[in-house]
Amino acid sequence: MTISRRQLLGTAAAATAVVKAAGAQKRPAPLAVSSANGLKAVELAVRRMQQGIDPLDAAIAGVNLVEDDPNDMTVGYGGVPNEECVVQLDACVMHGPTARAGAVASLEGVRNPTKVAKLVMETTDHVLLVGPGARHFASMNGFAVENLLTEKARKVWLFWKQNLSEKDKWLEPDAEHYDPELKAFIEEFGWDEFRKPKTGGTIHLSALDARGDLAGCTSTSGLFFKMPGRVGDSPIIGAGCFTDNEVGSAGSTGRGEANILVSGGHLTVELMRQGKHPREACLMTLERIAKTTREKRLLDAKGRPNFGIRFYAVNKRGDYGSASMYAFSSSGKRAQFAVADASGARREDCLFLFERPS
Ligand code: ASP
């Protein structure tokens, strides 16, 4: 491993100072924290909790906004499809007060997999249903089969397919005549990342109500152009999400394979149990990932993980925070998260382990 402990701590200490300066301090509940794409989601979740609604129902209501939004191509309706142009969704929910959870993976034709995950939790003896079984369960619960592939997502897939190899029968399209929707996608996600389809996106949302009850919820269409049936961290309880009503709730976005290997959601909650502030707990989980990522293909020239991953957490007292492997994405965007409380919804900068991908 080429990253020294000193290097890690040095970066972390500098980052802590940055966040302290940014003023991420304790706020009164109800409170919701999420990935940066969840600004409206955290706002709605807090509003619902202010009306006395259970934190899990509030979290799901918030996440449903993003699942329904065709412009968010990383979650629900309009999500980028898999290798075979099929949208397969993963999601989980965890309810602090009852210590129960439900999840679905590789679910097709339902734009709100979080609603199905909640039904798995409430109406079955199981925690996780996948693929055709999850689809059947959704149908039995009245969810129609809906086409989740938007025109934009279809064009993105076709463009990826056409550019995938010079050795196949697909011809590369002429750069002069790219469709405007395709251009917008390439601008948002970056040409290089698009040509090497490593990117994805997800929403995680953790919520704390005024009674001190907690809940968490994660939803995703997974890594772009993933293999059919590939399941990431998002529906895995203990990885993409974990909630303990005595301690806190945490979740993740980014390279799911890396998160699964350290059970990052659970680890972050356990670090909070030991007294770590949520943002420190998130950062320590990233340290663990950096230290245990040993395959060369996953490391850059400096021995740092060559992928993005972020954690989000809130504790029972209402302290919250988030940390990102990198402060800036390869397209230069500052890593942020969304948070809402009595003073409204806003984005704040994530703590970070490393500044920029090389
Ligand atoms: N965590 C998601 C997954 O691995 C993808 C992402 O958030 O980028 O499926």
CSV table of C-alpha atoms and ligand atoms in Angstrom, one decimal:
chain,number,residue,atom,x,y,z
A,1,MET,CA,0.0,0.0,0.0
A,2,THR,CA,1.6,3.3,-1.0
A,3,ILE,CA,-0.5,5.6,1.2
A,4,SER,CA,1.2,6.2,4.5
A,5,ARG,CA,-0.8,6.6,7.7
A,6,ARG,CA,0.8,10.0,8.1
A,7,GLN,CA,-0.3,11.1,4.6
A,8,LEU,CA,-3.9,10.0,5.4
A,9,LEU,CA,-4.0,11.8,8.7
A,10,GLY,CA,-2.4,14.9,7.3
A,11,THR,CA,-5.0,15.2,4.6
A,12,ALA,CA,-7.8,14.4,7.0
A,13,ALA,CA,-6.6,17.0,9.6
A,14,ALA,CA,-6.5,19.7,6.9
A,15,ALA,CA,-9.9,18.7,5.7
A,16,THR,CA,-11.4,18.8,9.2
A,17,ALA,CA,-10.1,22.4,9.6
A,18,VAL,CA,-11.9,23.3,6.3
A,19,VAL,CA,-15.2,21.8,7.4
A,20,LYS,CA,-15.0,23.5,10.8
A,21,ALA,CA,-14.4,26.8,9.0
A,22,ALA,CA,-17.5,26.0,6.9
A,23,GLY,CA,-19.5,25.8,10.1
A,24,ALA,CA,-21.0,22.3,10.0
A,25,GLN,CA,-22.2,22.2,13.6
A,26,LYS,CA,-25.0,20.6,15.6
A,27,ARG,CA,-28.6,21.6,14.5
A,28,PRO,CA,-31.9,20.8,16.1
A,29,ALA,CA,-34.0,17.8,14.8
A,30,PRO,CA,-35.9,17.1,12.6
A,31,LEU,CA,-32.9,16.8,10.4
A,32,ALA,CA,-32.2,15.0,7.1
A,33,VAL,CA,-28.9,14.5,5.4
A,34,SER,CA,-28.4,13.1,1.8
A,35,SER,CA,-26.2,13.0,-1.2
A,36,ALA,CA,-26.0,16.3,-3.1
A,37,ASN,CA,-28.8,15.3,-5.6
A,38,GLY,CA,-31.2,15.2,-2.6
A,39,LEU,CA,-31.7,18.9,-1.9
A,40,LYS,CA,-35.4,18.8,-2.5
A,41,ALA,CA,-35.6,15.3,-0.9
A,42,VAL,CA,-34.1,16.5,2.5
A,43,GLU,CA,-36.4,19.5,2.4
A,44,LEU,CA,-39.5,17.4,2.0
A,45,ALA,CA,-38.3,14.8,4.5
A,46,VAL,CA,-37.9,17.5,7.2
A,47,ARG,CA,-41.3,19.0,6.3
A,48,ARG,CA,-42.9,15.6,6.7
A,49,MET,CA,-41.2,15.0,10.1
A,50,GLN,CA,-42.3,18.4,11.3
A,51,GLN,CA,-45.9,17.2,10.6
A,52,GLY,CA,-45.2,14.2,12.9
A,53,ILE,CA,-44.7,11.6,10.2
A,54,ASP,CA,-42.4,8.6,10.9
A,55,PRO,CA,-38.8,9.3,9.8
A,56,LEU,CA,-38.8,6.3,7.4
A,57,ASP,CA,-42.0,7.5,5.6
A,58,ALA,CA,-40.5,11.0,5.5
A,59,ALA,CA,-37.2,9.7,4.1
A,60,ILE,CA,-39.0,7.6,1.4
A,61,ALA,CA,-41.2,10.6,0.4
A,62,GLY,CA,-38.1,12.6,-0.1
A,63,VAL,CA,-36.3,9.9,-2.1
A,64,ASN,CA,-39.4,9.3,-4.2
A,65,LEU,CA,-39.0,12.9,-5.6
A,66,VAL,CA,-35.6,11.9,-7.0
A,67,GLU,CA,-36.8,8.5,-8.2
A,68,ASP,CA,-39.6,10.2,-10.2
A,69,ASP,CA,-37.3,12.9,-11.7
A,70,PRO,CA,-36.3,11.9,-15.3
A,71,ASN,CA,-33.5,14.5,-15.1
A,72,ASP,CA,-31.7,12.5,-12.4
A,73,MET,CA,-30.2,9.7,-14.5
A,74,THR,CA,-28.8,7.8,-11.5
A,75,VAL,CA,-32.0,6.8,-9.7
A,76,GLY,CA,-35.4,5.5,-10.6
A,77,TYR,CA,-37.3,6.6,-13.7
A,78,GLY,CA,-34.8,7.8,-16.4
A,79,GLY,CA,-31.8,6.0,-14.8
A,80,VAL,CA,-29.0,4.9,-17.1
A,81,PRO,CA,-29.6,1.3,-18.1
A,82,ASN,CA,-27.4,-1.8,-17.8
A,83,GLU,CA,-25.2,-3.3,-20.5
A,84,GLU,CA,-28.3,-4.7,-22.3
A,85,CYS,CA,-30.2,-1.4,-22.2
A,86,VAL,CA,-32.5,-2.6,-19.3
A,87,VAL,CA,-33.0,-0.3,-16.3
A,88,GLN,CA,-32.5,-2.4,-13.1
A,89,LEU,CA,-33.0,-0.6,-9.8
A,90,ASP,CA,-31.6,-1.4,-6.3
A,91,ALA,CA,-32.9,0.1,-3.0
A,92,CYS,CA,-33.2,-0.4,0.7
A,93,VAL,CA,-34.9,1.1,3.7
A,94,MET,CA,-34.1,0.7,7.4
A,95,HIS,CA,-36.3,1.8,10.3
A,96,GLY,CA,-34.6,2.7,13.5
A,97,PRO,CA,-37.4,2.3,16.1
A,98,THR,CA,-38.3,-1.3,15.0
A,99,ALA,CA,-34.7,-2.2,13.9
A,100,ARG,CA,-36.2,-3.7,10.7
A,101,ALA,CA,-35.1,-3.4,7.1
A,102,GLY,CA,-36.2,-4.2,3.6
A,103,ALA,CA,-34.5,-4.2,0.2
A,104,VAL,CA,-34.9,-5.0,-3.5
A,105,ALA,CA,-32.2,-5.5,-6.1
A,106,SER,CA,-32.2,-5.7,-9.9
A,107,LEU,CA,-35.8,-4.7,-9.9
A,108,GLU,CA,-37.3,-3.9,-13.3
A,109,GLY,CA,-40.3,-1.7,-14.2
A,110,VAL,CA,-41.0,0.0,-10.9
A,111,ARG,CA,-39.9,3.6,-10.6
A,112,ASN,CA,-40.0,3.7,-6.8
A,113,PRO,CA,-38.0,0.6,-5.6
A,114,THR,CA,-38.0,2.2,-2.1
A,115,LYS,CA,-41.7,1.7,-1.8
A,116,VAL,CA,-41.3,-2.0,-2.7
A,117,ALA,CA,-38.4,-2.3,-0.2
A,118,LYS,CA,-40.7,-0.9,2.5
A,119,LEU,CA,-43.3,-3.6,1.7
A,120,VAL,CA,-40.6,-6.3,1.9
A,121,MET,CA,-39.8,-5.0,5.4
A,122,GLU,CA,-43.4,-4.7,6.5
A,123,THR,CA,-45.2,-7.6,4.9
A,124,THR,CA,-42.6,-10.5,4.6
A,125,ASP,CA,-40.3,-12.5,6.8
A,126,HIS,CA,-37.4,-11.5,4.4
A,127,VAL,CA,-35.0,-8.6,4.1
A,128,LEU,CA,-34.0,-8.7,0.4
A,129,LEU,CA,-35.8,-9.8,-2.8
A,130,VAL,CA,-34.0,-9.7,-6.1
A,131,GLY,CA,-34.7,-9.8,-9.9
A,132,PRO,CA,-37.8,-11.7,-11.1
A,133,GLY,CA,-38.8,-12.5,-7.5
A,134,ALA,CA,-38.7,-8.8,-6.6
A,135,ARG,CA,-40.7,-8.0,-9.8
A,136,HIS,CA,-43.3,-10.6,-9.0
A,137,PHE,CA,-43.6,-9.3,-5.4
A,138,ALA,CA,-44.1,-5.8,-6.8
A,139,SER,CA,-46.8,-7.0,-9.2
A,140,MET,CA,-48.6,-8.9,-6.4
A,141,ASN,CA,-48.6,-5.6,-4.5
A,142,GLY,CA,-50.2,-3.7,-7.4
A,143,PHE,CA,-47.2,-2.1,-9.1
A,144,ALA,CA,-47.8,-2.1,-12.8
A,145,VAL,CA,-44.9,-2.8,-15.2
A,146,GLU,CA,-43.7,0.6,-16.3
A,147,ASN,CA,-41.1,1.4,-19.0
A,148,LEU,CA,-38.4,3.3,-17.0
A,149,LEU,CA,-36.1,3.9,-20.1
A,150,THR,CA,-36.5,7.5,-21.1
A,151,GLU,CA,-35.5,8.7,-24.6
A,152,LYS,CA,-32.5,10.4,-23.2
A,153,ALA,CA,-31.3,7.3,-21.3
A,154,ARG,CA,-31.8,5.2,-24.5
A,155,LYS,CA,-29.7,7.7,-26.5
A,156,VAL,CA,-27.0,7.6,-23.9
A,157,TRP,CA,-26.9,3.8,-24.0
A,158,LEU,CA,-26.8,3.7,-27.8
A,159,PHE,CA,-24.0,6.2,-27.8
A,160,TRP,CA,-22.1,4.1,-25.3
A,161,LYS,CA,-22.7,1.0,-27.4
A,162,GLN,CA,-21.6,2.6,-30.6
A,163,ASN,CA,-18.4,3.8,-29.0
A,164,LEU,CA,-17.6,0.7,-27.1
A,165,SER,CA,-15.3,-1.0,-29.5
A,166,GLU,CA,-13.8,-0.4,-32.9
A,167,LYS,CA,-13.9,-4.1,-33.6
A,168,ASP,CA,-17.6,-4.6,-33.5
A,169,LYS,CA,-20.3,-3.9,-36.1
A,170,TRP,CA,-21.4,-0.6,-34.5
A,171,LEU,CA,-20.0,2.5,-36.2
A,172,GLU,CA,-18.9,5.5,-34.0
A,173,PRO,CA,-21.2,8.4,-34.5
A,174,ASP,CA,-20.0,11.7,-36.0
A,175,ALA,CA,-19.1,14.1,-33.2
A,176,GLU,CA,-20.6,17.0,-35.3
A,177,HIS,CA,-24.1,15.6,-35.1
A,178,TYR,CA,-24.5,14.6,-31.5
A,179,ASP,CA,-28.0,15.0,-30.2
A,180,PRO,CA,-28.4,18.0,-27.8
A,181,GLU,CA,-29.6,15.6,-24.9
A,182,LEU,CA,-26.5,13.5,-25.4
A,183,LYS,CA,-24.2,16.6,-25.3
A,184,ALA,CA,-25.8,17.7,-22.0
A,185,PHE,CA,-25.2,14.2,-20.6
A,186,ILE,CA,-21.6,14.2,-21.7
A,187,GLU,CA,-21.1,17.7,-20.2
A,188,GLU,CA,-22.6,16.6,-16.9
A,189,PHE,CA,-20.7,13.3,-16.5
A,190,GLY,CA,-17.5,14.1,-18.4
A,191,TRP,CA,-16.2,12.7,-21.6
A,192,ASP,CA,-13.4,10.6,-20.2
A,193,GLU,CA,-15.6,9.0,-17.6
A,194,PHE,CA,-18.2,8.4,-20.2
A,195,ARG,CA,-15.8,6.7,-22.6
A,196,LYS,CA,-14.6,4.5,-19.6
A,197,PRO,CA,-18.0,3.8,-18.1
A,198,LYS,CA,-17.2,3.9,-14.4
A,199,THR,CA,-19.6,6.4,-13.3
A,200,GLY,CA,-23.0,6.1,-11.6
A,201,GLY,CA,-24.9,7.8,-8.9
A,202,THR,CA,-27.4,7.2,-6.1
A,203,ILE,CA,-29.4,8.9,-3.5
A,204,HIS,CA,-28.9,8.1,0.2
A,205,LEU,CA,-31.0,9.9,2.8
A,206,SER,CA,-30.8,9.5,6.6
A,207,ALA,CA,-33.4,11.2,8.8
A,208,LEU,CA,-33.7,12.1,12.5
A,209,ASP,CA,-37.1,13.2,13.9
A,210,ALA,CA,-37.8,15.4,16.9
A,211,ARG,CA,-38.3,12.3,19.1
A,212,GLY,CA,-34.8,11.1,18.3
A,213,ASP,CA,-36.0,8.3,16.0
A,214,LEU,CA,-33.9,7.5,13.0
A,215,ALA,CA,-34.3,6.0,9.5
A,216,GLY,CA,-32.3,5.5,6.4
A,217,CYS,CA,-33.1,4.9,2.7
A,218,THR,CA,-30.9,4.4,-0.4
A,219,SER,CA,-32.0,4.1,-4.0
A,220,THR,CA,-30.1,3.8,-7.3
A,221,SER,CA,-30.0,2.6,-10.9
A,222,GLY,CA,-26.4,1.5,-10.1
A,223,LEU,CA,-23.3,1.9,-12.1
A,224,PHE,CA,-23.9,2.9,-15.7
A,225,PHE,CA,-23.9,0.0,-18.2
A,226,LYS,CA,-23.4,-2.6,-15.4
A,227,MET,CA,-23.6,-6.3,-16.1
A,228,PRO,CA,-27.2,-7.5,-16.0
A,229,GLY,CA,-27.9,-8.7,-12.5
A,230,ARG,CA,-25.0,-6.8,-11.0
A,231,VAL,CA,-26.0,-5.5,-7.5
A,232,GLY,CA,-24.0,-2.8,-5.8
A,233,ASP,CA,-24.0,-1.6,-2.2
A,234,SER,CA,-27.2,0.4,-2.3
A,235,PRO,CA,-29.6,-2.4,-1.4
A,236,ILE,CA,-27.2,-4.1,1.0
A,237,ILE,CA,-28.1,-3.4,4.6
A,238,GLY,CA,-24.8,-2.6,6.4
A,239,ALA,CA,-23.2,-1.3,3.2
A,240,GLY,CA,-25.4,1.3,1.3
A,241,CYS,CA,-27.4,2.0,4.4
A,242,PHE,CA,-27.4,1.2,8.1
A,243,THR,CA,-29.5,2.6,10.9
A,244,ASP,CA,-29.3,1.9,14.7
A,245,ASN,CA,-31.9,3.9,16.7
A,246,GLU,CA,-29.5,4.2,19.7
A,247,VAL,CA,-26.6,5.6,17.7
A,248,GLY,CA,-27.3,7.0,14.2
A,249,SER,CA,-27.8,6.4,10.5
A,250,ALA,CA,-25.4,6.3,7.6
A,251,GLY,CA,-25.2,5.5,3.9
A,252,SER,CA,-23.2,5.8,0.8
A,253,THR,CA,-22.9,6.7,-2.9
A,254,GLY,CA,-20.1,5.8,-5.3
A,255,ARG,CA,-18.3,2.6,-6.1
A,256,GLY,CA,-20.5,0.0,-4.4
A,257,GLU,CA,-18.0,-2.9,-4.7
A,258,ALA,CA,-15.6,-1.0,-2.5
A,259,ASN,CA,-18.3,-0.2,0.1
A,260,ILE,CA,-19.5,-3.8,0.2
A,261,LEU,CA,-16.0,-5.0,1.0
A,262,VAL,CA,-15.8,-3.0,4.2
A,263,SER,CA,-19.6,-3.0,5.2
A,264,GLY,CA,-19.2,0.8,5.1
A,265,GLY,CA,-22.7,1.8,6.4
A,266,HIS,CA,-22.4,-0.5,9.4
A,267,LEU,CA,-18.8,0.5,10.1
A,268,THR,CA,-19.7,4.2,10.0
A,269,VAL,CA,-22.5,3.7,12.6
A,270,GLU,CA,-20.2,1.6,14.8
A,271,LEU,CA,-17.6,4.4,14.7
A,272,MET,CA,-20.3,6.8,15.8
A,273,ARG,CA,-21.2,4.4,18.6
A,274,GLN,CA,-17.6,4.7,19.7
A,275,GLY,CA,-18.1,8.5,20.0
A,276,LYS,CA,-16.8,9.7,16.6
A,277,HIS,CA,-18.6,12.7,15.1
A,278,PRO,CA,-20.6,11.6,12.0
A,279,ARG,CA,-18.2,13.4,9.6
A,280,GLU,CA,-15.1,11.8,11.3
A,281,ALA,CA,-16.8,8.4,11.1
A,282,CYS,CA,-17.4,8.9,7.4
A,283,LEU,CA,-13.8,9.8,6.8
A,284,MET,CA,-12.5,6.9,8.8
A,285,THR,CA,-14.6,4.5,6.7
A,286,LEU,CA,-13.0,6.0,3.6
A,287,GLU,CA,-9.6,5.5,5.2
A,288,ARG,CA,-10.5,1.9,5.6
A,289,ILE,CA,-11.5,1.6,2.0
A,290,ALA,CA,-8.3,3.3,0.9
A,291,LYS,CA,-6.2,0.9,2.9
A,292,THR,CA,-8.0,-2.2,1.8
A,293,THR,CA,-8.0,-1.3,-1.9
A,294,ARG,CA,-5.0,-3.2,-3.1
A,295,GLU,CA,-5.7,-4.2,-6.7
A,296,LYS,CA,-3.5,-2.2,-9.1
A,297,ARG,CA,-6.3,-1.6,-11.5
A,298,LEU,CA,-8.2,0.3,-8.8
A,299,LEU,CA,-5.3,2.5,-7.8
A,300,ASP,CA,-3.8,5.6,-9.3
A,301,ALA,CA,-0.1,6.3,-9.8
A,302,LYS,CA,0.1,7.5,-6.2
A,303,GLY,CA,-1.5,4.4,-4.8
A,304,ARG,CA,-4.8,6.1,-4.1
A,305,PRO,CA,-8.2,4.6,-5.0
A,306,ASN,CA,-9.0,5.7,-8.6
A,307,PHE,CA,-12.8,5.8,-7.9
A,308,GLY,CA,-15.2,8.1,-6.2
A,309,ILE,CA,-17.1,7.2,-3.0
A,310,ARG,CA,-18.9,9.2,-0.3
A,311,PHE,CA,-20.5,8.6,3.0
A,312,TYR,CA,-23.3,10.5,4.8
A,313,ALA,CA,-24.2,10.2,8.5
A,314,VAL,CA,-26.3,11.7,11.3
A,315,ASN,CA,-26.2,10.7,14.9
A,316,LYS,CA,-29.0,10.6,17.5
A,317,ARG,CA,-28.0,14.1,18.9
A,318,GLY,CA,-28.4,15.7,15.5
A,319,ASP,CA,-24.7,16.0,14.6
A,320,TYR,CA,-24.3,15.3,10.9
A,321,GLY,CA,-21.7,15.1,8.2
A,322,SER,CA,-20.3,13.6,5.0
A,323,ALA,CA,-17.0,12.7,3.6
A,324,SER,CA,-15.8,12.0,0.1
A,325,MET,CA,-12.7,10.1,-1.2
A,326,TYR,CA,-11.9,13.2,-3.3
A,327,ALA,CA,-12.7,16.9,-2.7
A,328,PHE,CA,-13.2,17.4,-6.4
A,329,SER,CA,-14.5,15.0,-9.1
A,330,SER,CA,-12.5,14.5,-12.2
A,331,SER,CA,-14.8,17.1,-13.9
A,332,GLY,CA,-13.8,19.6,-11.2
A,333,LYS,CA,-17.0,19.6,-9.2
A,334,ARG,CA,-16.6,20.2,-5.4
A,335,ALA,CA,-17.9,17.2,-3.4
A,336,GLN,CA,-21.0,18.3,-1.4
A,337,PHE,CA,-23.9,16.8,0.4
A,338,ALA,CA,-27.4,18.1,1.1
A,339,VAL,CA,-28.8,18.7,4.6
A,340,ALA,CA,-32.1,20.2,5.9
A,341,ASP,CA,-33.3,21.2,9.4
A,342,ALA,CA,-35.3,24.0,10.9
A,343,SER,CA,-33.1,26.6,9.1
A,344,GLY,CA,-33.9,25.1,5.7
A,345,ALA,CA,-32.2,23.0,3.0
A,346,ARG,CA,-28.7,23.6,1.8
A,347,ARG,CA,-25.6,22.0,0.4
A,348,GLU,CA,-22.4,21.8,2.4
A,349,ASP,CA,-18.9,20.7,1.5
A,350,CYS,CA,-17.9,17.2,2.3
A,351,LEU,CA,-14.9,16.4,4.3
A,352,PHE,CA,-12.4,14.6,2.1
A,353,LEU,CA,-9.5,12.2,2.2
A,354,PHE,CA,-7.7,13.4,-1.0
A,355,GLU,CA,-8.0,16.6,-2.8
A,356,ARG,CA,-8.1,15.7,-6.5
A,357,PRO,CA,-7.9,12.6,-8.7
A,358,SER,CA,-4.6,12.6,-10.5
B,1,ASP,N1,-23.4,3.0,-5.2
B,1,ASP,C1,-24.0,2.7,-6.5
B,1,ASP,C2,-23.7,1.3,-6.9
B,1,ASP,O1,-22.6,0.8,-6.7
B,1,ASP,C3,-23.5,3.6,-7.6
B,1,ASP,C4,-23.1,5.0,-7.3
B,1,ASP,O2,-23.5,5.6,-6.3
B,1,ASP,O3,-22.4,5.6,-8.1
B,1,ASP,O4,-24.6,0.7,-7.4
